[in-house]
Structures are given as C-alpha cells and as structure tokens.
Amino acid sequence: MKKEIAFAKGHATENDFIIIHDPDGSIDLTADEVTRLCDRRAGLGADGVLRVVRAGKLGVEIPGVDPAWWFMDYRNADGSLAEMCGNGVRVFAHWLAAHQLVDIPDFTIGTRAGARPVTVVSADRDDAVVRVDMGPAEITGISTCMIGDRSFAGMGVDLGNPHLACVVPGLTPAALEIMALQAPVFDTSFFPHGVNVELVTELAAGPDGATIHMRVWERGVGETRSCGTGTVAATRAALADAGHAEGTVTVRVPGGAVEVEILGDTSTLTGPSRIVATGTVRI
C-alpha cells in the first residue's frame, strides 16, 4: 500500500531538497522511496531529502547531539545516508523558523556530523538568510582524481563529510563554466567512503572582496548547482593555495553565491534559503 505524506520543496543556491516533517519519527523512508522521491522525471525531483525529526526519536544516539534538538536526517538522492549538508542545514533552519518550531534566531541543529549551531539572520515563509557554524575544516592531506581524461590534484578536507577540493592553476570562471564534469575516479584508500570533488578557481580580488568560483560533483548525487560543505572545503583549499590560514571569501557556484569565513578552529557559511512549494505525495 502506498504512503501519502506531506512534503515541502526548498533550495539553497539551487541545491534542492524535499522536506519531510516528521517530529515523532513515524515516517520510515526506505532508500528506494528516497530515490523515487528525488527522481527528476518520475518523482518530485531533488538532490536529497531532509527529514525533520526530534533527535530522541531516531532510535540511535548521535554523539554530541541532545535528544531534544531538531535533527536533520539527510539522505542523498540515491537513498544513502549523509553525515552533513551545509545547504541542507540552511533550508532546515529556515523551515523551523518559518513554522515557529523554534522561538529564537540562534539554536543548534543535530546532524550525523554532530551539533551545528545556526543563526537565522532573516526569515519569512518563503525566503531566509541563515548562518551556519560548520565546525573545523580539517585538512586530511593531498590526493588526486581523474575526471574524464584529466588529472586533478587537490586538498582533502573533512567537514564531517569528505571532500577533495582541487584549486586548478590558471582556471578562469568562463573555462570552469564550460568544463565537462563526470563521475570522478579517486583513490578509494584515501576516501574509503566516497568523496565530494570540487573544481575551484584560484583566489582573486573582486567587488565583494576575495572570491572563488566552484563546481562540484557530489557523491550519491552527481553534479549539483551548489554544495554547502563543498564551498567551505573549496575556501579552505583556495586560502591555503594563496598562503593564507584564515579569511572571508565569496564563493560563486552555478546556483548563486555564499559567504564563507575560515577563522581559527571553525568556519561559517552564510547564504540564502527559499521554500518554493508544499503539498502531499504518494510513494
């Protein structure tokens, strides 16, 4: 028998998500159901699913996460579980604020990567700006990947999920825009759980200050219009490539722009969120 469930659709710099409000943890989505929901021809279409649930209703304990917190149960479009999604957290926080599920602008969301403090800078039912404390952007080493017949060297960066951020010497925004992206071939001993791969321009001065451009191939999804954790990984790599340990950078992706700050042992991501639809779906 098919399930009929309520949903919302939102995006953050066009990284788009299906939102399932399930505070009591009563909706048991299988990997196949997630895949069908995210199918862009036969389903609703999305890069992933955000299930809005109380952490204490998950049935498992997540280290560092209070059972009373709202928990972002995130699934990739292929149905696999993901530890963290920076764009997803912004949409998740927007949903909570827009529906009065939190009563202060600063609160903490639980994820499989741990606690993520957020600040809702502004929000109504349709649009929001959200700042997320992304935690440390930990450099894990240097590795390479192949995309088509080209080899790229990059910096491994851990943000609760794995990234290979490849700053490409001499790459222009125009050249990046027309590059053919496909599934990368990477070192599985370095990235045993898969990896998100970012192609990044070198740090440059722009009208908004330091700026980079980025495209990303996300594990379990493919190329997306944006990746929140990817923008932080790309910023960490671009700053390091330019000889800096810290800084604030505007990251331009196909879906828009966000601001990333690397400061000391932590990083923040600030950017927009938009809720575009609500309804019911049978799966």
Coordinates of C-alpha atoms in Angstrom, one line a residue:
M1 CA 0.0 0.0 0.0
K2 CA 1.3 3.4 -0.9
K3 CA 2.1 6.1 1.8
E4 CA 0.6 9.6 1.4
I5 CA 2.9 12.1 3.1
A6 CA 3.1 15.8 3.3
F7 CA 6.2 17.5 1.8
A8 CA 7.8 20.8 1.1
K9 CA 10.4 21.7 -1.5
G10 CA 13.2 24.1 -0.9
H11 CA 16.6 25.1 -2.1
A12 CA 19.7 26.9 -1.0
T13 CA 21.7 28.4 -4.0
E14 CA 19.7 25.9 -6.1
N15 CA 20.9 22.8 -4.2
D16 CA 17.4 21.5 -3.8
F17 CA 15.7 19.3 -1.2
I18 CA 12.4 17.6 -0.3
I19 CA 11.5 18.4 3.3
I20 CA 9.5 15.7 5.2
H21 CA 8.2 17.0 8.6
D22 CA 8.2 14.0 10.9
P23 CA 8.7 15.2 14.5
D24 CA 7.7 11.9 16.1
G25 CA 9.8 9.7 13.8
S26 CA 6.8 7.9 12.5
I27 CA 7.7 8.0 8.7
D28 CA 10.1 5.3 7.8
L29 CA 11.5 6.2 4.4
T30 CA 13.4 3.4 2.6
A31 CA 16.3 4.1 0.3
D32 CA 14.1 3.1 -2.6
E33 CA 11.4 5.6 -1.6
V34 CA 14.0 8.4 -1.2
T35 CA 15.3 7.6 -4.7
R36 CA 11.9 7.7 -6.2
L37 CA 11.0 11.0 -4.5
C38 CA 14.2 12.6 -5.8
D39 CA 13.8 11.3 -9.3
R40 CA 13.6 14.4 -11.6
R41 CA 11.3 12.8 -14.1
A42 CA 9.1 10.3 -12.2
G43 CA 9.2 11.9 -8.7
L44 CA 9.3 15.3 -7.2
G45 CA 12.9 15.9 -8.1
A46 CA 15.7 16.9 -5.6
D47 CA 19.3 16.5 -4.7
G48 CA 18.2 14.9 -1.4
V49 CA 15.6 14.5 1.4
L50 CA 15.6 16.4 4.7
R51 CA 13.6 14.6 7.3
V52 CA 12.7 17.0 10.2
V53 CA 12.7 14.8 13.3
R54 CA 13.5 15.1 17.0
A55 CA 16.9 13.6 17.7
G56 CA 15.4 11.5 20.5
K57 CA 13.0 9.8 18.0
L58 CA 15.8 8.5 15.8
G59 CA 16.2 5.2 17.6
V60 CA 20.0 5.7 17.8
E61 CA 22.2 8.0 19.9
I62 CA 24.3 10.6 18.0
P63 CA 27.4 11.7 19.9
G64 CA 27.2 15.4 20.9
V65 CA 23.5 15.7 20.0
D66 CA 20.9 16.4 22.6
P67 CA 17.8 14.2 22.2
A68 CA 15.5 17.3 22.5
W69 CA 17.1 19.0 19.4
W70 CA 15.7 19.0 16.0
F71 CA 17.7 16.6 13.9
M72 CA 18.4 16.9 10.1
D73 CA 18.1 13.3 8.9
Y74 CA 19.6 13.8 5.5
R75 CA 19.5 11.3 2.6
N76 CA 21.3 11.7 -0.7
A77 CA 19.3 11.3 -4.0
D78 CA 20.4 7.7 -4.3
G79 CA 18.9 6.9 -0.9
S80 CA 22.2 6.8 1.0
L81 CA 22.7 8.5 4.4
A82 CA 24.9 11.6 4.5
E83 CA 26.7 13.0 7.6
M84 CA 26.2 16.6 6.8
C85 CA 25.0 19.1 4.2
G86 CA 25.7 22.8 4.6
N87 CA 23.0 24.0 2.2
G88 CA 20.6 21.5 3.7
V89 CA 21.1 22.9 7.2
R90 CA 20.2 26.4 5.9
V91 CA 16.9 25.1 4.4
F92 CA 16.3 23.0 7.5
A93 CA 16.8 26.0 9.8
H94 CA 14.6 28.1 7.5
W95 CA 11.8 25.6 7.8
L96 CA 12.0 25.5 11.6
A97 CA 12.0 29.3 11.8
A98 CA 9.2 29.8 9.3
H99 CA 6.9 27.4 11.1
Q100 CA 7.6 28.7 14.6
L101 CA 9.2 25.4 15.6
V102 CA 12.0 27.5 17.3
D103 CA 11.4 30.8 19.1
I104 CA 14.9 32.3 19.0
P105 CA 17.2 33.1 16.0
D106 CA 20.2 31.2 17.4
F107 CA 19.8 27.5 18.0
T108 CA 21.5 24.2 17.4
I109 CA 20.6 21.5 14.9
G110 CA 21.7 17.9 15.2
T111 CA 23.3 16.1 12.3
R112 CA 25.2 12.9 11.8
A113 CA 28.4 15.0 11.9
G114 CA 27.4 16.4 15.3
A115 CA 26.0 19.7 16.5
R116 CA 25.6 22.6 14.1
P117 CA 24.8 26.0 15.6
V118 CA 22.8 28.3 13.3
T119 CA 21.7 31.9 13.2
V120 CA 18.6 32.8 11.3
V121 CA 19.6 36.3 10.1
S122 CA 16.2 36.9 8.5
A123 CA 13.2 34.7 7.5
D124 CA 9.7 34.6 6.3
R125 CA 7.7 31.7 4.9
D126 CA 9.4 31.9 1.5
D127 CA 12.9 33.4 2.0
A128 CA 15.6 33.4 4.6
V129 CA 19.3 34.1 5.2
V130 CA 21.0 31.7 7.5
R131 CA 24.5 31.5 9.0
V132 CA 25.8 28.1 10.0
D133 CA 28.7 27.3 12.2
M134 CA 30.3 24.5 10.1
G135 CA 32.9 23.5 12.6
P136 CA 36.6 22.8 11.7
A137 CA 37.5 22.4 8.1
E138 CA 40.1 19.8 8.8
I139 CA 42.8 19.2 6.2
T140 CA 43.4 15.5 5.7
G141 CA 46.2 15.5 3.1
I142 CA 46.7 15.7 -0.6
S143 CA 45.3 13.4 -3.2
T144 CA 44.3 13.3 -6.9
C145 CA 41.4 12.3 -9.1
M146 CA 40.6 11.7 -12.7
I147 CA 37.7 13.4 -14.4
G148 CA 37.4 12.1 -17.9
D149 CA 41.0 12.1 -19.2
R150 CA 42.2 14.9 -17.0
S151 CA 44.0 14.5 -13.7
F152 CA 43.4 17.0 -10.8
A153 CA 45.4 17.4 -7.6
G154 CA 43.5 18.6 -4.6
M155 CA 43.4 19.0 -0.8
G156 CA 41.4 16.5 1.3
V157 CA 39.2 18.4 3.6
D158 CA 36.9 16.9 6.2
L159 CA 33.7 18.8 7.3
G160 CA 32.0 15.8 8.8
N161 CA 31.9 14.5 5.2
P162 CA 34.8 14.0 2.8
H163 CA 35.9 16.5 0.1
L164 CA 38.7 16.7 -2.4
A165 CA 39.0 20.5 -3.3
C166 CA 41.0 20.9 -6.4
V167 CA 42.3 24.5 -7.0
V168 CA 43.2 24.5 -10.7
P169 CA 46.1 26.9 -11.7
G170 CA 45.1 29.4 -14.3
L171 CA 41.5 28.2 -14.4
T172 CA 39.1 31.1 -15.3
P173 CA 35.4 31.3 -14.3
A174 CA 34.5 31.1 -18.0
A175 CA 36.6 28.0 -18.6
L176 CA 35.2 26.4 -15.4
E177 CA 31.7 27.0 -16.6
I178 CA 32.1 25.0 -19.8
M179 CA 34.1 22.1 -18.4
A180 CA 32.6 18.7 -18.9
L181 CA 32.1 17.1 -15.4
Q182 CA 31.5 13.4 -14.9
A183 CA 31.9 11.0 -12.1
P184 CA 35.5 11.3 -10.7
V185 CA 37.8 8.3 -10.3
F186 CA 39.6 8.8 -7.0
D187 CA 41.9 7.0 -4.5
T188 CA 39.5 4.7 -2.6
S189 CA 42.2 4.0 0.1
F190 CA 42.3 7.8 0.8
F191 CA 38.5 8.2 0.6
P192 CA 37.0 4.8 1.6
H193 CA 33.5 6.2 2.0
G194 CA 33.5 8.1 -1.3
V195 CA 34.2 11.8 -1.8
N196 CA 32.7 15.1 -3.0
V197 CA 35.0 16.7 -5.6
E198 CA 35.2 20.4 -6.1
L199 CA 37.0 22.2 -9.0
V200 CA 38.0 25.6 -7.9
T201 CA 39.5 28.8 -9.4
E202 CA 42.4 30.5 -7.6
L203 CA 41.6 33.2 -5.0
A204 CA 41.0 36.5 -6.7
A205 CA 40.1 40.0 -5.6
G206 CA 36.6 41.0 -6.7
P207 CA 33.9 43.7 -6.0
D208 CA 32.8 41.6 -3.0
G209 CA 36.3 41.0 -1.7
A210 CA 38.2 37.8 -2.1
T211 CA 36.3 35.5 -4.5
I212 CA 36.5 32.0 -5.9
H213 CA 34.3 30.1 -8.4
M214 CA 33.4 26.4 -7.9
R215 CA 31.7 23.4 -9.4
V216 CA 31.1 20.2 -7.6
W217 CA 30.4 16.5 -8.1
E218 CA 28.6 15.1 -5.0
R219 CA 28.8 11.5 -4.0
G220 CA 25.4 9.8 -4.2
V221 CA 24.0 12.6 -6.4
G222 CA 26.2 13.8 -9.3
E223 CA 26.8 17.4 -10.2
T224 CA 24.8 19.8 -8.2
R225 CA 24.2 23.6 -8.5
S226 CA 25.8 24.1 -5.1
C227 CA 27.3 22.2 -2.1
G228 CA 27.5 24.0 1.2
T229 CA 30.2 21.9 2.8
G230 CA 31.9 21.9 -0.6
T231 CA 32.1 25.8 -0.5
V232 CA 33.8 25.6 2.8
A233 CA 36.3 22.9 1.6
A234 CA 36.9 25.0 -1.5
T235 CA 37.6 28.1 0.6
R236 CA 40.0 26.2 2.9
A237 CA 41.9 24.9 -0.2
A238 CA 41.9 28.3 -2.0
L239 CA 43.1 30.2 1.0
A240 CA 45.9 27.6 1.6
D241 CA 46.9 27.8 -2.1
A242 CA 47.2 31.6 -1.7
G243 CA 49.3 31.2 1.5
H244 CA 46.5 32.1 4.0
A245 CA 45.2 30.2 7.0
E246 CA 42.2 32.3 7.5
G247 CA 39.9 34.6 5.6
T248 CA 36.5 35.5 4.3
V249 CA 35.6 34.5 0.8
T250 CA 32.6 34.9 -1.5
V251 CA 32.1 31.5 -3.3
R252 CA 30.3 31.7 -6.6
V253 CA 28.6 28.5 -7.7
P254 CA 26.2 27.8 -10.6
G255 CA 23.2 28.3 -8.2
G256 CA 24.3 31.7 -6.7
A257 CA 26.8 32.9 -4.1
V258 CA 27.5 32.3 -0.4
E259 CA 30.0 33.8 2.1
V260 CA 32.5 31.5 3.8
E261 CA 34.7 32.5 6.7
I262 CA 37.6 30.4 8.0
L263 CA 38.6 31.7 11.4
G264 CA 40.8 29.8 13.9
D265 CA 39.4 26.3 14.5
T266 CA 36.0 26.9 13.0
S267 CA 34.3 28.0 9.8
T268 CA 30.9 29.7 9.0
L269 CA 28.7 29.5 5.9
T270 CA 26.2 32.3 5.3
G271 CA 23.7 32.2 2.4
P272 CA 20.1 32.2 1.2
S273 CA 17.3 29.6 1.5
R274 CA 14.0 29.5 -0.3
I275 CA 10.9 27.4 0.3
V276 CA 9.1 27.0 -3.1
A277 CA 6.2 24.6 -2.6
T278 CA 4.2 22.4 -0.2
G279 CA 1.9 19.5 -0.9
T280 CA 1.3 15.8 -0.5
V281 CA 2.8 12.9 -2.4
R282 CA 2.1 9.2 -2.6
I283 CA 5.0 6.8 -2.6

